PDB file of C-alpha atoms in Angstrom:
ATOM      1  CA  UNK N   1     115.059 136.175 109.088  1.00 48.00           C
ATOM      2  CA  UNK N   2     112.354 137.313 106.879  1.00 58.00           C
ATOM      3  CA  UNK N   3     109.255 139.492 107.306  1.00 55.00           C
ATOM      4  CA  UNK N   4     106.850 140.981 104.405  1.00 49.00           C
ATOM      5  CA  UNK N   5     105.381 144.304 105.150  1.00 51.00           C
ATOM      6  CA  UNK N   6     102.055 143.563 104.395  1.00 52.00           C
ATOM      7  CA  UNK N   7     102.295 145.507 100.891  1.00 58.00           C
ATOM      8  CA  UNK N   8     102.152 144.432  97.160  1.00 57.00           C
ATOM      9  CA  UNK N   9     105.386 143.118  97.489  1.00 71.00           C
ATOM     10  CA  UNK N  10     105.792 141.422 100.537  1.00 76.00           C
ATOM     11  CA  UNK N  11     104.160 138.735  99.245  1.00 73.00           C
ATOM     12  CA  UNK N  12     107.436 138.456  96.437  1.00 80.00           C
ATOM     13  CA  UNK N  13     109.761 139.169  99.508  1.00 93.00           C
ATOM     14  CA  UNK N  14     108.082 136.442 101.302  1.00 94.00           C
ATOM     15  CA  UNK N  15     108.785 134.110  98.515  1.00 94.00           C
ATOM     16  CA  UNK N  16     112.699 135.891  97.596  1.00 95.00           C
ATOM     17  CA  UNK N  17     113.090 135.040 101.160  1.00 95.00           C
ATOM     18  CA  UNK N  18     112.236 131.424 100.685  1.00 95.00           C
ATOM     19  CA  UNK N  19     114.147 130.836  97.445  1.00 95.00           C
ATOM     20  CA  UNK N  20     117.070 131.802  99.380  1.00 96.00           C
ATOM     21  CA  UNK N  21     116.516 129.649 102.423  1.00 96.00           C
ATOM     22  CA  UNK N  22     116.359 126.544 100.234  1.00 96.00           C
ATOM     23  CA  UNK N  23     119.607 127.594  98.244  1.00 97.00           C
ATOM     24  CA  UNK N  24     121.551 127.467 101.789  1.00 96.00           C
ATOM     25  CA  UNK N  25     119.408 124.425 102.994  1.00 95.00           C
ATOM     26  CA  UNK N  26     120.775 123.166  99.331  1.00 95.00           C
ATOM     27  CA  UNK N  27     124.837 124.077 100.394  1.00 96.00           C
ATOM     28  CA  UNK N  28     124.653 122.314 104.047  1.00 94.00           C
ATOM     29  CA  UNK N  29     126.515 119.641 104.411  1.00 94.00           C
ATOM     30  CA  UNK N  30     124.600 116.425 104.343  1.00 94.00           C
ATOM     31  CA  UNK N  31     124.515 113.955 107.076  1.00 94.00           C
ATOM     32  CA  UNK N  32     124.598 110.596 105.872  1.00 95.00           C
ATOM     33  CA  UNK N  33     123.505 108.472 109.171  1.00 96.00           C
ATOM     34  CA  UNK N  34     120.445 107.095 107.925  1.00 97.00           C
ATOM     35  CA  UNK N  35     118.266 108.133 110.517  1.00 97.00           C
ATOM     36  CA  UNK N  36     118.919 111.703 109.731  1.00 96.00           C
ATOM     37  CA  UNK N  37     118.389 110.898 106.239  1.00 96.00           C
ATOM     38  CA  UNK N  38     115.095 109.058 107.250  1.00 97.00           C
ATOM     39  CA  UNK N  39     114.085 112.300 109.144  1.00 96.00           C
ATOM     40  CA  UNK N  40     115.068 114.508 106.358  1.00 96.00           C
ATOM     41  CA  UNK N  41     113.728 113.057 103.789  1.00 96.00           C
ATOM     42  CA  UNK N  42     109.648 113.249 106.174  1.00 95.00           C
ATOM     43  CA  UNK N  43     110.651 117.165 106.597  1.00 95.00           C
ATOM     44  CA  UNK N  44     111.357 117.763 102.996  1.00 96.00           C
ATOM     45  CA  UNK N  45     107.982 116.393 102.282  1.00 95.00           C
ATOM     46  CA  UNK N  46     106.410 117.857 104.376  1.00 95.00           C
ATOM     47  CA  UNK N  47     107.682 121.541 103.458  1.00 96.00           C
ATOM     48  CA  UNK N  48     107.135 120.717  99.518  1.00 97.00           C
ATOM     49  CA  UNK N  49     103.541 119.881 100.367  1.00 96.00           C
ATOM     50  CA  UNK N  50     103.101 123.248 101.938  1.00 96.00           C
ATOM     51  CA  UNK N  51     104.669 125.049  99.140  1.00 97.00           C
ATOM     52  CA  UNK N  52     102.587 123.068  97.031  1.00 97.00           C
ATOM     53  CA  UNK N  53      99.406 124.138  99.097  1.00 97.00           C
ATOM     54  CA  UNK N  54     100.627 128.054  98.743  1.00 97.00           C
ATOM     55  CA  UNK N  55     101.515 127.420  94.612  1.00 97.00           C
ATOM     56  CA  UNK N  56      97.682 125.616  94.107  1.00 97.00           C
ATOM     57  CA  UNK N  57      96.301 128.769  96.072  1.00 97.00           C
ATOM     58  CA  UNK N  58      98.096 131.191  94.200  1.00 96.00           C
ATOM     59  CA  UNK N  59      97.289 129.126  90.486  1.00 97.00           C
ATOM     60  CA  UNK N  60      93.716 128.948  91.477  1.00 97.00           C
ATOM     61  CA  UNK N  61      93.230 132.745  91.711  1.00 96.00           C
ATOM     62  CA  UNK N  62      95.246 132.774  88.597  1.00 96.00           C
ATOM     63  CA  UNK N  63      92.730 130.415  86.775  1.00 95.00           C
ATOM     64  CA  UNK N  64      89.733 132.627  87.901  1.00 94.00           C
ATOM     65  CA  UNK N  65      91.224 135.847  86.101  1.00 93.00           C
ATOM     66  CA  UNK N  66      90.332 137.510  82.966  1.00 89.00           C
ATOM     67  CA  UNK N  67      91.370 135.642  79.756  1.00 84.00           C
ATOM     68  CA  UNK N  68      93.812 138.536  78.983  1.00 85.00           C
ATOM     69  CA  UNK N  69      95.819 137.428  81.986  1.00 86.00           C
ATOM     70  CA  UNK N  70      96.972 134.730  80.274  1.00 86.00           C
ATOM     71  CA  UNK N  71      99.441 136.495  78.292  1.00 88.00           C
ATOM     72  CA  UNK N  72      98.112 134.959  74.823  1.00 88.00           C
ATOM     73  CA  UNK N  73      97.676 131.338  75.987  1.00 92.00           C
ATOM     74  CA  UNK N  74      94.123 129.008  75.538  1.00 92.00           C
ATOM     75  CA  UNK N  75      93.772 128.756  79.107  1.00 94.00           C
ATOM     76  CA  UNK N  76      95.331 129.338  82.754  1.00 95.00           C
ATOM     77  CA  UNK N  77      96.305 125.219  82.231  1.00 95.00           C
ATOM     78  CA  UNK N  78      97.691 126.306  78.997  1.00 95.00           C
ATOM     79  CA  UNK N  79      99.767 128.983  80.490  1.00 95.00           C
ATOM     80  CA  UNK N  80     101.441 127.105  83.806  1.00 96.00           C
ATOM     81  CA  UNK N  81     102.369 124.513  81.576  1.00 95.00           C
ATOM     82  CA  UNK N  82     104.559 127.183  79.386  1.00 94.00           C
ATOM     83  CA  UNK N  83     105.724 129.549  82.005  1.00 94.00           C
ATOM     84  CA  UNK N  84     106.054 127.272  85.146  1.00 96.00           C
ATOM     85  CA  UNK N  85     107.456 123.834  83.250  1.00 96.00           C
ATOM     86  CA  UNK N  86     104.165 122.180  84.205  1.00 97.00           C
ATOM     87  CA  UNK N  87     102.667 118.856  82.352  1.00 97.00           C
ATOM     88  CA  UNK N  88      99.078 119.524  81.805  1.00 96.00           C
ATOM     89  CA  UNK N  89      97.959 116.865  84.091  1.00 95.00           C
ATOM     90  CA  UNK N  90     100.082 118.776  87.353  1.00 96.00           C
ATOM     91  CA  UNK N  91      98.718 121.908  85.940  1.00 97.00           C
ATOM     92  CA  UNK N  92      94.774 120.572  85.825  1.00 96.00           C
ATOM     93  CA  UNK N  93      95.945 119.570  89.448  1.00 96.00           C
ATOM     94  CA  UNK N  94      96.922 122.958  91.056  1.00 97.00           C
ATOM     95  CA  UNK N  95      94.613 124.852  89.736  1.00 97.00           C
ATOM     96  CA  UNK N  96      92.133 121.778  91.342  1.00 96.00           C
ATOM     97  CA  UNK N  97      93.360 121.607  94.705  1.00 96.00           C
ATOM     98  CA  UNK N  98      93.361 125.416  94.771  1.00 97.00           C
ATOM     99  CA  UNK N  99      89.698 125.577  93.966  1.00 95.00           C
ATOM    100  CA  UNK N 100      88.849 122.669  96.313  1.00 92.00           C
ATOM    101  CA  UNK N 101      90.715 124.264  99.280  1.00 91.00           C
ATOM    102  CA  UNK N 102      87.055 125.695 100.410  1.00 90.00           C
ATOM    103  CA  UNK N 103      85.243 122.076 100.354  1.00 89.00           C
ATOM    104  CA  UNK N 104      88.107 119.977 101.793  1.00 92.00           C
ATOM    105  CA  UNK N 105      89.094 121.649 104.809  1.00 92.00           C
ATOM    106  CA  UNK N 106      89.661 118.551 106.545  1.00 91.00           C
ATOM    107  CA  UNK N 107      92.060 117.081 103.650  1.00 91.00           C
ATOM    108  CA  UNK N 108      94.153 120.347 103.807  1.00 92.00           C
ATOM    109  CA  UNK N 109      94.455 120.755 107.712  1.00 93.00           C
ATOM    110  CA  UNK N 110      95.628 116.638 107.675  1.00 92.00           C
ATOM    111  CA  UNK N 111      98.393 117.815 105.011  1.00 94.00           C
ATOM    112  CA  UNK N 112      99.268 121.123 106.401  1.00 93.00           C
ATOM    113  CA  UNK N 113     100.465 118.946 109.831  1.00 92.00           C
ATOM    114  CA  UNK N 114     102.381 116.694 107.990  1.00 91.00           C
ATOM    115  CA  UNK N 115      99.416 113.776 108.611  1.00 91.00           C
ATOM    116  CA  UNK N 116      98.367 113.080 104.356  1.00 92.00           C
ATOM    117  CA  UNK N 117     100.441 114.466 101.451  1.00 92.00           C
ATOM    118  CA  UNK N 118      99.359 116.514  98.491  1.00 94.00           C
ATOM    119  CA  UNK N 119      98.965 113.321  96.072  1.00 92.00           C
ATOM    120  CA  UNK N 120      95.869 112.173  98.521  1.00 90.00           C
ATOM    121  CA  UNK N 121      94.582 115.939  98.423  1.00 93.00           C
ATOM    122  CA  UNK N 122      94.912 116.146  94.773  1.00 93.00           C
ATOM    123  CA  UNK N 123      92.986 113.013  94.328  1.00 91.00           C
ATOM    124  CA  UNK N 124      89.900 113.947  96.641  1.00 89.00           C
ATOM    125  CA  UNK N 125      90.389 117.647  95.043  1.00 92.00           C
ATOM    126  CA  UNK N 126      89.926 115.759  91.429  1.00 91.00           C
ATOM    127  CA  UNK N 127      87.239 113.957  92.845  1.00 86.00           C
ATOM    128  CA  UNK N 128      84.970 116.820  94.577  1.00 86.00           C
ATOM    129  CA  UNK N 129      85.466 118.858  91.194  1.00 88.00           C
ATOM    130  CA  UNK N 130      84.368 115.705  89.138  1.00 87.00           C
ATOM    131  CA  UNK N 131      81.386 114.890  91.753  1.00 83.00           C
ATOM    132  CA  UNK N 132      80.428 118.705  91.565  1.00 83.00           C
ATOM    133  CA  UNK N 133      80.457 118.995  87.651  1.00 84.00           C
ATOM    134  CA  UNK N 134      78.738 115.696  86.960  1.00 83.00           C
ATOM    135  CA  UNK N 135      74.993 115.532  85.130  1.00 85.00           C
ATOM    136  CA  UNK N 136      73.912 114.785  88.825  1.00 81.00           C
ATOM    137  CA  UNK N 137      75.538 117.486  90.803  1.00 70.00           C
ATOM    138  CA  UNK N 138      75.924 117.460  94.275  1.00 73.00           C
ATOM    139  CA  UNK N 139      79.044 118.809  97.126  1.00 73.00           C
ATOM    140  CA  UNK N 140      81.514 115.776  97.666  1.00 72.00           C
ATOM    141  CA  UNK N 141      80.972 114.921 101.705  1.00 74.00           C
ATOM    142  CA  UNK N 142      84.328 115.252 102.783  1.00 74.00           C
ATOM    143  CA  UNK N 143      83.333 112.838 105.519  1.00 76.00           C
ATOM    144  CA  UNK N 144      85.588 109.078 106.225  1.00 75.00           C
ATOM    145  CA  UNK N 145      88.057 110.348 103.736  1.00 75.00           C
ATOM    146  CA  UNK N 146      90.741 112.161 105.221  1.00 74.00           C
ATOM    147  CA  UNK N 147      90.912 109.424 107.423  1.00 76.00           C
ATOM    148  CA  UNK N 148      90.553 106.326 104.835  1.00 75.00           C
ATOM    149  CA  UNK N 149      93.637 108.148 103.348  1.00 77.00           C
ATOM    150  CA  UNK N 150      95.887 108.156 106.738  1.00 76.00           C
ATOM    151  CA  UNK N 151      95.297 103.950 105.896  1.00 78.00           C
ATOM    152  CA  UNK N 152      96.042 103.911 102.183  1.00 78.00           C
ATOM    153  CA  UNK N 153      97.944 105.395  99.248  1.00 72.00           C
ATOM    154  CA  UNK N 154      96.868 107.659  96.549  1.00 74.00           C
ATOM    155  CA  UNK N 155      96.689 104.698  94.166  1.00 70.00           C
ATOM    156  CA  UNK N 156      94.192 102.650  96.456  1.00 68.00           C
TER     157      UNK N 156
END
């Protein structure tokens, strides 16, 4: 269906390709048995937490470049909330879970297999950066909580 040639842009082919896929997946014909709706709805998820994984990647290395990347805005938070319709607090949260990617490799392999969603991630992501950046710095122990999380909700 689609394959990127491993040049600068495949990577925009890759995600052409994608845009396109979800524009026919948007013009099926929905089933309305709910026990396909049930499974649909799990598969959705799960495919807009990967894309979610891939867009906090790709805002992370965005937040790490120069200041005139930013095209005239305060910051890289400053500039996903104007050009990709972002609240602050969502764009705080890629650019987190990007950045955290390294230290919770646990978290993202549980989301990556459909096992936790991004709003668990985001919250241990938040967490790591705020445990890191405190006045007593340390490396959050990823540890129990990939698996406390299979158990609760984000708000727990």
């Amino acid at each position: 269906m689609c394959s990127g040639g491993g040049d600068e842009s495949a990577a925009s082919d890759e995600i052409d390709c994608v845009a396109r896929a979800i524009e026919a997946m948007r013009a099926r014909v929905r089933d309305s048995a709910p026990e396909v709706v049930r499974h649909d709805l799990m598969r959705l998820r799960r495919a807009i937490d990967r894309i979610e994984l891939e867009f906090s990647a790709v805002a992370a290395i965005f937040a790490n470049t120069d200041e005139e990347e930013w095209q005239g805005s305060g910051s890289p938070t400053q500039w996903l909330r104007g050009h990709c319709g972002l609240t602050s607090a969502a764009a705080s949260r890629a650019i987190v879970v990007g950045d955290e990617a390294r230290v919770l490799t646990q978290s993202y392999t549980a989301v990556e297999e459909g096992k936790l969603g991004v709003p668990h991630l985001s919250l241990m992501a938040s967490t790591a950066s705020a445990v890191r950046e405190s006045p007593t710095p340390h490396a959050l122990q990823e540890g129990p909580l990939p698996e406390l999380a299979l158990t609760t909700t984000p708000s727990r």
